[in-house]
C-alpha cells in the first residue's frame, strides 16, 4: 500500500492511496473517487451518495433510504448526461490533485507510485470511457449477474447465457442464446479481456467463470477451460500477494468461482468436482430458490429440492465451498408458509459449514422474466414490503450464523454492475 497526503490550496486534506489495485483520492473524508490501475473511474462517494461504474460505462447510484440497512437503500442507474457530469467531476479532481502533487519532489517510493497511477488516471475522460463501452460489448456482450462476494472478480465466459433460460423469475440471460465457446474461442476471449483491462486487471483477485452454468461442460472440456486459465493467470494464496511494487507482475488469482445448476450437472461425481477443486475451483453458487417442491415447480425450475441437496453433498465431499441462494418473497402470500418452513428445513439439512454462505435474494421483477405475469394469472398476490422484510427476518433468524455454520447474507441483484 502506498499513501501520500497533501493539502489543497483551499486547505482541504487530500489522501491518495494505492492499494489492492485501486487508486483512491479522498478529500476531507467527504468526497472520494477510486480508479483502477489503468485509470478508469471505478467508484465515487460524494454528497452522501455512492456510485459504482461498470466497464460498460453505466453508473449505479446508491443512496440511503428511509431507514438504515441494505434493504431500504435507494438505487438507480444514472442517465448518460449524469454519467458524463460525474466522470468530468472525477477527472477534473484527479487533474487538480496531480497539479497539487507536482510541486514536492521526494525520494519516497510511495510518492512515485501514487504519482504514476494518477498520471494514468489523467489519460482517461468521459469520451474515452464511452469509447471503451463498445469494446466491452464486443468482448462480453453483457455480464448480467455474479454473486455478491464476487463483485470484484474477473468475469470470463466459457459459456454464454443459460442452457435452460426458462425459470419464470429469471430474466438475466433472455437476450442471448446459449453458446459453448470452443477452446480456441475461450483462449481468445481471455486474451481480449486481458488486453482490454490492461493494468486495471490488478483490481480483480479471483475469476468468475460465466455465464449461468459453465460447469455443465463435460469433464474434458472443463479441463481445457482450467488449463487455459492456468496458462493465462498465476494462482496462489492471497497472503502471497506482494503489494509493495506496482511494477511487479499482477498478483495471483485466489481461485475460480462459478454458478452451478442442479439439473445439468446431475451426472458429475464428487471425484470430478474434486478434480476441479485441485485445479483452483473454490466455491460454486447454486440457486435452491425454495425448499418447497410445489413452489419450485411453479418457478419453472427443472429440478427438485432433493437434486440441490444431492449436488451440495457432492460438492462438499469434493472439498468445495458452496453458496446456496434462497429466493425471498417467491410465491407471494399463497406459498409464504410452506416456502419458509420447507426452505429452512432443507438448508438446515445440508452439510454446510463455516466456509459456506447462504444468500437471501429478494425476488425482483426483472425485465424479461415471466414471474409477475404467471403469478397474476394464478391469482398469487405478492408480499408487501413489510411482509417481504418479515420473511427475510424469518430466514435470518432460523439460519443465522453459529459455530461452524454458514454465513447468511443479503444478496440484492439490483446492486450488481460489472
Ligand atoms: S435461474 Fe439459473 S437456470 Fe434458471 S433461467 Fe436463470 S440462470 Fe438459467
JSON list of N, CA, C and O in Angstrom, two decimals, residues 78-130:
[
{"chain": "A", "resi": 78, "resn": "UNK", "atom": "N", "xyz": [-27.71, 6.00, -13.51]},
{"chain": "A", "resi": 78, "resn": "UNK", "atom": "CA", "xyz": [-27.66, 7.39, -13.95]},
{"chain": "A", "resi": 78, "resn": "UNK", "atom": "C", "xyz": [-27.97, 7.50, -15.44]},
{"chain": "A", "resi": 78, "resn": "UNK", "atom": "O", "xyz": [-27.64, 6.60, -16.23]},
{"chain": "A", "resi": 79, "resn": "UNK", "atom": "N", "xyz": [-28.59, 8.63, -15.82]},
{"chain": "A", "resi": 79, "resn": "UNK", "atom": "CA", "xyz": [-28.78, 8.93, -17.25]},
{"chain": "A", "resi": 79, "resn": "UNK", "atom": "C", "xyz": [-27.42, 9.29, -17.84]},
{"chain": "A", "resi": 79, "resn": "UNK", "atom": "O", "xyz": [-26.48, 9.63, -17.12]},
{"chain": "A", "resi": 80, "resn": "UNK", "atom": "N", "xyz": [-27.29, 9.23, -19.17]},
{"chain": "A", "resi": 80, "resn": "UNK", "atom": "CA", "xyz": [-25.98, 9.45, -19.81]},
{"chain": "A", "resi": 80, "resn": "UNK", "atom": "C", "xyz": [-25.38, 10.81, -19.41]},
{"chain": "A", "resi": 80, "resn": "UNK", "atom": "O", "xyz": [-24.19, 10.92, -19.16]},
{"chain": "A", "resi": 81, "resn": "UNK", "atom": "N", "xyz": [-26.23, 11.86, -19.38]},
{"chain": "A", "resi": 81, "resn": "UNK", "atom": "CA", "xyz": [-25.67, 13.18, -19.06]},
{"chain": "A", "resi": 81, "resn": "UNK", "atom": "C", "xyz": [-25.20, 13.23, -17.61]},
{"chain": "A", "resi": 81, "resn": "UNK", "atom": "O", "xyz": [-24.23, 13.95, -17.28]},
{"chain": "A", "resi": 82, "resn": "UNK", "atom": "N", "xyz": [-25.83, 12.45, -16.73]},
{"chain": "A", "resi": 82, "resn": "UNK", "atom": "CA", "xyz": [-25.38, 12.41, -15.34]},
{"chain": "A", "resi": 82, "resn": "UNK", "atom": "C", "xyz": [-24.04, 11.65, -15.23]},
{"chain": "A", "resi": 82, "resn": "UNK", "atom": "O", "xyz": [-23.17, 12.01, -14.45]},
{"chain": "A", "resi": 83, "resn": "UNK", "atom": "N", "xyz": [-23.91, 10.59, -16.04]},
{"chain": "A", "resi": 83, "resn": "UNK", "atom": "CA", "xyz": [-22.65, 9.85, -16.08]},
{"chain": "A", "resi": 83, "resn": "UNK", "atom": "C", "xyz": [-21.53, 10.80, -16.52]},
{"chain": "A", "resi": 83, "resn": "UNK", "atom": "O", "xyz": [-20.46, 10.86, -15.91]},
{"chain": "A", "resi": 84, "resn": "UNK", "atom": "N", "xyz": [-21.82, 11.56, -17.56]},
{"chain": "A", "resi": 84, "resn": "UNK", "atom": "CA", "xyz": [-20.81, 12.49, -18.08]},
{"chain": "A", "resi": 84, "resn": "UNK", "atom": "C", "xyz": [-20.42, 13.51, -17.01]},
{"chain": "A", "resi": 84, "resn": "UNK", "atom": "O", "xyz": [-19.23, 13.77, -16.79]},
{"chain": "A", "resi": 85, "resn": "UNK", "atom": "N", "xyz": [-21.42, 14.05, -16.29]},
{"chain": "A", "resi": 85, "resn": "UNK", "atom": "CA", "xyz": [-21.12, 15.05, -15.26]},
{"chain": "A", "resi": 85, "resn": "UNK", "atom": "C", "xyz": [-20.26, 14.45, -14.15]},
{"chain": "A", "resi": 85, "resn": "UNK", "atom": "O", "xyz": [-19.26, 15.03, -13.73]},
{"chain": "A", "resi": 86, "resn": "UNK", "atom": "N", "xyz": [-20.62, 13.22, -13.73]},
{"chain": "A", "resi": 86, "resn": "UNK", "atom": "CA", "xyz": [-19.87, 12.57, -12.64]},
{"chain": "A", "resi": 86, "resn": "UNK", "atom": "C", "xyz": [-18.43, 12.31, -13.08]},
{"chain": "A", "resi": 86, "resn": "UNK", "atom": "O", "xyz": [-17.47, 12.58, -12.34]},
{"chain": "A", "resi": 87, "resn": "UNK", "atom": "N", "xyz": [-18.26, 11.80, -14.29]},
{"chain": "A", "resi": 87, "resn": "UNK", "atom": "CA", "xyz": [-16.91, 11.46, -14.74]},
{"chain": "A", "resi": 87, "resn": "UNK", "atom": "C", "xyz": [-16.08, 12.72, -14.99]},
{"chain": "A", "resi": 87, "resn": "UNK", "atom": "O", "xyz": [-14.88, 12.76, -14.67]},
{"chain": "A", "resi": 88, "resn": "UNK", "atom": "N", "xyz": [-16.72, 13.76, -15.51]},
{"chain": "A", "resi": 88, "resn": "UNK", "atom": "CA", "xyz": [-15.98, 15.03, -15.68]},
{"chain": "A", "resi": 88, "resn": "UNK", "atom": "C", "xyz": [-15.51, 15.54, -14.31]},
{"chain": "A", "resi": 88, "resn": "UNK", "atom": "O", "xyz": [-14.39, 16.02, -14.17]},
{"chain": "A", "resi": 89, "resn": "UNK", "atom": "N", "xyz": [-16.37, 15.41, -13.31]},
{"chain": "A", "resi": 89, "resn": "UNK", "atom": "CA", "xyz": [-16.00, 15.88, -11.97]},
{"chain": "A", "resi": 89, "resn": "UNK", "atom": "C", "xyz": [-14.85, 15.05, -11.41]},
{"chain": "A", "resi": 89, "resn": "UNK", "atom": "O", "xyz": [-13.90, 15.58, -10.84]},
{"chain": "A", "resi": 90, "resn": "UNK", "atom": "N", "xyz": [-14.91, 13.73, -11.62]},
{"chain": "A", "resi": 90, "resn": "UNK", "atom": "CA", "xyz": [-13.86, 12.84, -11.10]},
{"chain": "A", "resi": 90, "resn": "UNK", "atom": "C", "xyz": [-12.51, 13.17, -11.75]},
{"chain": "A", "resi": 90, "resn": "UNK", "atom": "O", "xyz": [-11.49, 13.30, -11.06]},
{"chain": "A", "resi": 91, "resn": "UNK", "atom": "N", "xyz": [-12.52, 13.32, -13.07]},
{"chain": "A", "resi": 91, "resn": "UNK", "atom": "CA", "xyz": [-11.24, 13.55, -13.75]},
{"chain": "A", "resi": 91, "resn": "UNK", "atom": "C", "xyz": [-10.73, 14.99, -13.57]},
{"chain": "A", "resi": 91, "resn": "UNK", "atom": "O", "xyz": [-9.52, 15.22, -13.58]},
{"chain": "A", "resi": 92, "resn": "UNK", "atom": "N", "xyz": [-11.64, 15.93, -13.37]},
{"chain": "A", "resi": 92, "resn": "UNK", "atom": "CA", "xyz": [-11.20, 17.30, -13.05]},
{"chain": "A", "resi": 92, "resn": "UNK", "atom": "C", "xyz": [-10.50, 17.28, -11.68]},
{"chain": "A", "resi": 92, "resn": "UNK", "atom": "O", "xyz": [-9.46, 17.92, -11.48]},
{"chain": "A", "resi": 93, "resn": "UNK", "atom": "N", "xyz": [-11.07, 16.53, -10.75]},
{"chain": "A", "resi": 93, "resn": "UNK", "atom": "CA", "xyz": [-10.47, 16.43, -9.42]},
{"chain": "A", "resi": 93, "resn": "UNK", "atom": "C", "xyz": [-9.10, 15.76, -9.51]},
{"chain": "A", "resi": 93, "resn": "UNK", "atom": "O", "xyz": [-8.12, 16.23, -8.92]},
{"chain": "A", "resi": 94, "resn": "UNK", "atom": "N", "xyz": [-9.03, 14.67, -10.30]},
{"chain": "A", "resi": 94, "resn": "UNK", "atom": "CA", "xyz": [-7.74, 13.97, -10.45]},
{"chain": "A", "resi": 94, "resn": "UNK", "atom": "C", "xyz": [-6.70, 14.91, -11.07]},
{"chain": "A", "resi": 94, "resn": "UNK", "atom": "O", "xyz": [-5.52, 14.91, -10.68]},
{"chain": "A", "resi": 95, "resn": "UNK", "atom": "N", "xyz": [-7.11, 15.74, -12.02]},
{"chain": "A", "resi": 95, "resn": "UNK", "atom": "CA", "xyz": [-6.16, 16.69, -12.65]},
{"chain": "A", "resi": 95, "resn": "UNK", "atom": "C", "xyz": [-5.70, 17.72, -11.63]},
{"chain": "A", "resi": 95, "resn": "UNK", "atom": "O", "xyz": [-4.51, 18.07, -11.57]},
{"chain": "A", "resi": 96, "resn": "UNK", "atom": "N", "xyz": [-6.63, 18.21, -10.81]},
{"chain": "A", "resi": 96, "resn": "UNK", "atom": "CA", "xyz": [-6.25, 19.19, -9.78]},
{"chain": "A", "resi": 96, "resn": "UNK", "atom": "C", "xyz": [-5.26, 18.57, -8.80]},
{"chain": "A", "resi": 96, "resn": "UNK", "atom": "O", "xyz": [-4.24, 19.18, -8.46]},
{"chain": "A", "resi": 97, "resn": "UNK", "atom": "N", "xyz": [-5.56, 17.33, -8.37]},
{"chain": "A", "resi": 97, "resn": "UNK", "atom": "CA", "xyz": [-4.67, 16.68, -7.39]},
{"chain": "A", "resi": 97, "resn": "UNK", "atom": "C", "xyz": [-3.28, 16.49, -8.01]},
{"chain": "A", "resi": 97, "resn": "UNK", "atom": "O", "xyz": [-2.26, 16.70, -7.34]},
{"chain": "A", "resi": 98, "resn": "UNK", "atom": "N", "xyz": [-3.24, 16.12, -9.29]},
{"chain": "A", "resi": 98, "resn": "UNK", "atom": "CA", "xyz": [-1.94, 15.95, -9.95]},
{"chain": "A", "resi": 98, "resn": "UNK", "atom": "C", "xyz": [-1.16, 17.26, -9.94]},
{"chain": "A", "resi": 98, "resn": "UNK", "atom": "O", "xyz": [0.05, 17.29, -9.73]},
{"chain": "A", "resi": 99, "resn": "UNK", "atom": "N", "xyz": [-1.87, 18.37, -10.15]},
{"chain": "A", "resi": 99, "resn": "UNK", "atom": "CA", "xyz": [-1.22, 19.68, -10.11]},
{"chain": "A", "resi": 99, "resn": "UNK", "atom": "C", "xyz": [-0.68, 19.99, -8.73]},
{"chain": "A", "resi": 99, "resn": "UNK", "atom": "O", "xyz": [0.45, 20.45, -8.58]},
{"chain": "A", "resi": 100, "resn": "UNK", "atom": "N", "xyz": [-1.46, 19.69, -7.70]},
{"chain": "A", "resi": 100, "resn": "UNK", "atom": "CA", "xyz": [-1.00, 19.96, -6.33]},
{"chain": "A", "resi": 100, "resn": "UNK", "atom": "C", "xyz": [0.15, 19.03, -5.94]},
{"chain": "A", "resi": 100, "resn": "UNK", "atom": "O", "xyz": [1.02, 19.41, -5.18]},
{"chain": "A", "resi": 101, "resn": "UNK", "atom": "N", "xyz": [0.12, 17.84, -6.52]},
{"chain": "A", "resi": 101, "resn": "UNK", "atom": "CA", "xyz": [1.15, 16.85, -6.18]},
{"chain": "A", "resi": 101, "resn": "UNK", "atom": "C", "xyz": [2.47, 17.16, -6.90]},
{"chain": "A", "resi": 101, "resn": "UNK", "atom": "O", "xyz": [3.52, 16.76, -6.46]},
{"chain": "A", "resi": 102, "resn": "UNK", "atom": "N", "xyz": [2.38, 17.92, -7.98]},
{"chain": "A", "resi": 102, "resn": "UNK", "atom": "CA", "xyz": [3.56, 18.09, -8.82]},
{"chain": "A", "resi": 102, "resn": "UNK", "atom": "C", "xyz": [4.67, 18.86, -8.11]},
{"chain": "A", "resi": 102, "resn": "UNK", "atom": "O", "xyz": [5.84, 18.65, -8.37]},
{"chain": "A", "resi": 103, "resn": "UNK", "atom": "N", "xyz": [4.28, 19.72, -7.18]},
{"chain": "A", "resi": 103, "resn": "UNK", "atom": "CA", "xyz": [5.28, 20.61, -6.58]},
{"chain": "A", "resi": 103, "resn": "UNK", "atom": "C", "xyz": [6.36, 19.88, -5.78]},
{"chain": "A", "resi": 103, "resn": "UNK", "atom": "O", "xyz": [7.54, 20.03, -6.07]},
{"chain": "A", "resi": 104, "resn": "UNK", "atom": "N", "xyz": [5.97, 19.05, -4.78]},
{"chain": "A", "resi": 104, "resn": "UNK", "atom": "CA", "xyz": [7.04, 18.49, -3.96]},
{"chain": "A", "resi": 104, "resn": "UNK", "atom": "C", "xyz": [7.83, 17.42, -4.70]},
{"chain": "A", "resi": 104, "resn": "UNK", "atom": "O", "xyz": [7.26, 16.63, -5.44]},
{"chain": "A", "resi": 105, "resn": "UNK", "atom": "N", "xyz": [9.12, 17.41, -4.57]},
{"chain": "A", "resi": 105, "resn": "UNK", "atom": "CA", "xyz": [9.89, 16.30, -5.11]},
{"chain": "A", "resi": 105, "resn": "UNK", "atom": "C", "xyz": [10.31, 15.46, -3.92]},
{"chain": "A", "resi": 105, "resn": "UNK", "atom": "O", "xyz": [10.58, 15.98, -2.85]},
{"chain": "A", "resi": 106, "resn": "UNK", "atom": "N", "xyz": [10.31, 14.18, -4.10]},
{"chain": "A", "resi": 106, "resn": "UNK", "atom": "CA", "xyz": [10.56, 13.30, -2.96]},
{"chain": "A", "resi": 106, "resn": "UNK", "atom": "C", "xyz": [11.19, 12.02, -3.45]},
{"chain": "A", "resi": 106, "resn": "UNK", "atom": "O", "xyz": [10.92, 11.55, -4.54]},
{"chain": "A", "resi": 107, "resn": "UNK", "atom": "N", "xyz": [12.01, 11.44, -2.62]},
{"chain": "A", "resi": 107, "resn": "UNK", "atom": "CA", "xyz": [12.58, 10.14, -2.96]},
{"chain": "A", "resi": 107, "resn": "UNK", "atom": "C", "xyz": [11.71, 9.01, -2.43]},
{"chain": "A", "resi": 107, "resn": "UNK", "atom": "O", "xyz": [12.01, 7.84, -2.58]},
{"chain": "A", "resi": 108, "resn": "UNK", "atom": "N", "xyz": [10.60, 9.39, -1.78]},
{"chain": "A", "resi": 108, "resn": "UNK", "atom": "CA", "xyz": [9.68, 8.41, -1.22]},
{"chain": "A", "resi": 108, "resn": "UNK", "atom": "C", "xyz": [9.09, 7.55, -2.35]},
{"chain": "A", "resi": 108, "resn": "UNK", "atom": "O", "xyz": [8.46, 8.08, -3.27]},
{"chain": "A", "resi": 109, "resn": "UNK", "atom": "N", "xyz": [9.28, 6.19, -2.29]},
{"chain": "A", "resi": 109, "resn": "UNK", "atom": "CA", "xyz": [8.74, 5.35, -3.37]},
{"chain": "A", "resi": 109, "resn": "UNK", "atom": "C", "xyz": [7.22, 5.41, -3.45]},
{"chain": "A", "resi": 109, "resn": "UNK", "atom": "O", "xyz": [6.65, 5.27, -4.53]},
{"chain": "A", "resi": 110, "resn": "UNK", "atom": "N", "xyz": [6.55, 5.65, -2.31]},
{"chain": "A", "resi": 110, "resn": "UNK", "atom": "CA", "xyz": [5.10, 5.79, -2.34]},
{"chain": "A", "resi": 110, "resn": "UNK", "atom": "C", "xyz": [4.70, 6.95, -3.25]},
{"chain": "A", "resi": 110, "resn": "UNK", "atom": "O", "xyz": [3.72, 6.86, -4.00]},
{"chain": "A", "resi": 111, "resn": "UNK", "atom": "N", "xyz": [5.46, 8.02, -3.14]},
{"chain": "A", "resi": 111, "resn": "UNK", "atom": "CA", "xyz": [5.14, 9.22, -3.92]},
{"chain": "A", "resi": 111, "resn": "UNK", "atom": "C", "xyz": [5.18, 8.90, -5.41]},
{"chain": "A", "resi": 111, "resn": "UNK", "atom": "O", "xyz": [4.27, 9.23, -6.17]},
{"chain": "A", "resi": 112, "resn": "UNK", "atom": "N", "xyz": [6.22, 8.19, -5.85]},
{"chain": "A", "resi": 112, "resn": "UNK", "atom": "CA", "xyz": [6.37, 7.89, -7.28]},
{"chain": "A", "resi": 112, "resn": "UNK", "atom": "C", "xyz": [5.26, 6.95, -7.75]},
{"chain": "A", "resi": 112, "resn": "UNK", "atom": "O", "xyz": [4.69, 7.14, -8.83]},
{"chain": "A", "resi": 113, "resn": "UNK", "atom": "N", "xyz": [4.90, 5.98, -6.92]},
{"chain": "A", "resi": 113, "resn": "UNK", "atom": "CA", "xyz": [3.85, 5.03, -7.33]},
{"chain": "A", "resi": 113, "resn": "UNK", "atom": "C", "xyz": [2.51, 5.73, -7.46]},
{"chain": "A", "resi": 113, "resn": "UNK", "atom": "O", "xyz": [1.77, 5.52, -8.42]},
{"chain": "A", "resi": 114, "resn": "UNK", "atom": "N", "xyz": [2.20, 6.57, -6.47]},
{"chain": "A", "resi": 114, "resn": "UNK", "atom": "CA", "xyz": [0.92, 7.27, -6.49]},
{"chain": "A", "resi": 114, "resn": "UNK", "atom": "C", "xyz": [0.89, 8.26, -7.67]},
{"chain": "A", "resi": 114, "resn": "UNK", "atom": "O", "xyz": [-0.11, 8.35, -8.40]},
{"chain": "A", "resi": 115, "resn": "UNK", "atom": "N", "xyz": [1.98, 8.96, -7.87]},
{"chain": "A", "resi": 115, "resn": "UNK", "atom": "CA", "xyz": [2.04, 9.92, -8.99]},
{"chain": "A", "resi": 115, "resn": "UNK", "atom": "C", "xyz": [1.83, 9.21, -10.32]},
{"chain": "A", "resi": 115, "resn": "UNK", "atom": "O", "xyz": [1.07, 9.68, -11.18]},
{"chain": "A", "resi": 116, "resn": "UNK", "atom": "N", "xyz": [2.47, 8.05, -10.49]},
{"chain": "A", "resi": 116, "resn": "UNK", "atom": "CA", "xyz": [2.32, 7.31, -11.76]},
{"chain": "A", "resi": 116, "resn": "UNK", "atom": "C", "xyz": [0.87, 6.86, -11.98]},
{"chain": "A", "resi": 116, "resn": "UNK", "atom": "O", "xyz": [0.34, 6.95, -13.08]},
{"chain": "A", "resi": 117, "resn": "UNK", "atom": "N", "xyz": [0.25, 6.37, -10.90]},
{"chain": "A", "resi": 117, "resn": "UNK", "atom": "CA", "xyz": [-1.15, 5.92, -11.02]},
{"chain": "A", "resi": 117, "resn": "UNK", "atom": "C", "xyz": [-2.06, 7.11, -11.36]},
{"chain": "A", "resi": 117, "resn": "UNK", "atom": "O", "xyz": [-2.99, 7.00, -12.16]},
{"chain": "A", "resi": 118, "resn": "UNK", "atom": "N", "xyz": [-1.75, 8.24, -10.75]},
{"chain": "A", "resi": 118, "resn": "UNK", "atom": "CA", "xyz": [-2.55, 9.46, -11.02]},
{"chain": "A", "resi": 118, "resn": "UNK", "atom": "C", "xyz": [-2.38, 9.91, -12.46]},
{"chain": "A", "resi": 118, "resn": "UNK", "atom": "O", "xyz": [-3.34, 10.34, -13.13]},
{"chain": "A", "resi": 119, "resn": "UNK", "atom": "N", "xyz": [-1.15, 9.80, -12.96]},
{"chain": "A", "resi": 119, "resn": "UNK", "atom": "CA", "xyz": [-0.92, 10.17, -14.37]},
{"chain": "A", "resi": 119, "resn": "UNK", "atom": "C", "xyz": [-1.74, 9.28, -15.29]},
{"chain": "A", "resi": 119, "resn": "UNK", "atom": "O", "xyz": [-2.29, 9.73, -16.28]},
{"chain": "A", "resi": 120, "resn": "UNK", "atom": "N", "xyz": [-1.83, 7.99, -14.95]},
{"chain": "A", "resi": 120, "resn": "UNK", "atom": "CA", "xyz": [-2.62, 7.09, -15.80]},
{"chain": "A", "resi": 120, "resn": "UNK", "atom": "C", "xyz": [-4.10, 7.48, -15.73]},
{"chain": "A", "resi": 120, "resn": "UNK", "atom": "O", "xyz": [-4.80, 7.46, -16.74]},
{"chain": "A", "resi": 121, "resn": "UNK", "atom": "N", "xyz": [-4.57, 7.84, -14.54]},
{"chain": "A", "resi": 121, "resn": "UNK", "atom": "CA", "xyz": [-5.98, 8.27, -14.42]},
{"chain": "A", "resi": 121, "resn": "UNK", "atom": "C", "xyz": [-6.22, 9.48, -15.31]},
{"chain": "A", "resi": 121, "resn": "UNK", "atom": "O", "xyz": [-7.27, 9.61, -15.95]},
{"chain": "A", "resi": 122, "resn": "UNK", "atom": "N", "xyz": [-5.23, 10.34, -15.38]},
{"chain": "A", "resi": 122, "resn": "UNK", "atom": "CA", "xyz": [-5.43, 11.57, -16.15]},
{"chain": "A", "resi": 122, "resn": "UNK", "atom": "C", "xyz": [-5.30, 11.37, -17.67]},
{"chain": "A", "resi": 122, "resn": "UNK", "atom": "O", "xyz": [-5.39, 12.33, -18.43]},
{"chain": "A", "resi": 123, "resn": "UNK", "atom": "N", "xyz": [-5.12, 10.12, -18.10]},
{"chain": "A", "resi": 123, "resn": "UNK", "atom": "CA", "xyz": [-5.22, 9.85, -19.54]},
{"chain": "A", "resi": 123, "resn": "UNK", "atom": "C", "xyz": [-6.66, 9.49, -19.91]},
{"chain": "A", "resi": 123, "resn": "UNK", "atom": "O", "xyz": [-6.98, 9.29, -21.07]},
{"chain": "A", "resi": 124, "resn": "UNK", "atom": "N", "xyz": [-7.51, 9.35, -18.89]},
{"chain": "A", "resi": 124, "resn": "UNK", "atom": "CA", "xyz": [-8.91, 8.97, -19.14]},
{"chain": "A", "resi": 124, "resn": "UNK", "atom": "C", "xyz": [-9.83, 10.18, -19.11]},
{"chain": "A", "resi": 124, "resn": "UNK", "atom": "O", "xyz": [-9.48, 11.25, -18.60]},
{"chain": "A", "resi": 125, "resn": "UNK", "atom": "N", "xyz": [-11.02, 9.99, -19.67]},
{"chain": "A", "resi": 125, "resn": "UNK", "atom": "CA", "xyz": [-12.03, 11.04, -19.73]},
{"chain": "A", "resi": 125, "resn": "UNK", "atom": "C", "xyz": [-13.36, 10.34, -19.99]},
{"chain": "A", "resi": 125, "resn": "UNK", "atom": "O", "xyz": [-13.40, 9.14, -20.30]},
{"chain": "A", "resi": 126, "resn": "UNK", "atom": "N", "xyz": [-14.45, 11.08, -19.91]},
{"chain": "A", "resi": 126, "resn": "UNK", "atom": "CA", "xyz": [-15.76, 10.52, -20.25]},
{"chain": "A", "resi": 126, "resn": "UNK", "atom": "C", "xyz": [-15.73, 9.96, -21.68]},
{"chain": "A", "resi": 126, "resn": "UNK", "atom": "O", "xyz": [-16.22, 8.85, -21.92]},
{"chain": "A", "resi": 127, "resn": "UNK", "atom": "N", "xyz": [-15.12, 10.70, -22.61]},
{"chain": "A", "resi": 127, "resn": "UNK", "atom": "CA", "xyz": [-15.12, 10.26, -24.02]},
{"chain": "A", "resi": 127, "resn": "UNK", "atom": "C", "xyz": [-14.39, 8.92, -24.16]},
{"chain": "A", "resi": 127, "resn": "UNK", "atom": "O", "xyz": [-14.85, 8.02, -24.88]},
{"chain": "A", "resi": 128, "resn": "UNK", "atom": "N", "xyz": [-13.28, 8.77, -23.45]},
{"chain": "A", "resi": 128, "resn": "UNK", "atom": "CA", "xyz": [-12.52, 7.52, -23.57]},
{"chain": "A", "resi": 128, "resn": "UNK", "atom": "C", "xyz": [-13.30, 6.35, -22.95]},
{"chain": "A", "resi": 128, "resn": "UNK", "atom": "O", "xyz": [-13.31, 5.24, -23.48]},
{"chain": "A", "resi": 129, "resn": "UNK", "atom": "N", "xyz": [-13.94, 6.62, -21.82]},
{"chain": "A", "resi": 129, "resn": "UNK", "atom": "CA", "xyz": [-14.74, 5.56, -21.19]},
{"chain": "A", "resi": 129, "resn": "UNK", "atom": "C", "xyz": [-15.94, 5.18, -22.05]},
{"chain": "A", "resi": 129, "resn": "UNK", "atom": "O", "xyz": [-16.32, 4.02, -22.12]},
{"chain": "A", "resi": 130, "resn": "UNK", "atom": "N", "xyz": [-16.51, 6.17, -22.72]},
{"chain": "A", "resi": 130, "resn": "UNK", "atom": "CA", "xyz": [-17.62, 5.87, -23.65]},
{"chain": "A", "resi": 130, "resn": "UNK", "atom": "C", "xyz": [-17.13, 5.00, -24.80]},
{"chain": "A", "resi": 130, "resn": "UNK", "atom": "O", "xyz": [-17.80, 4.07, -25.23]}
]
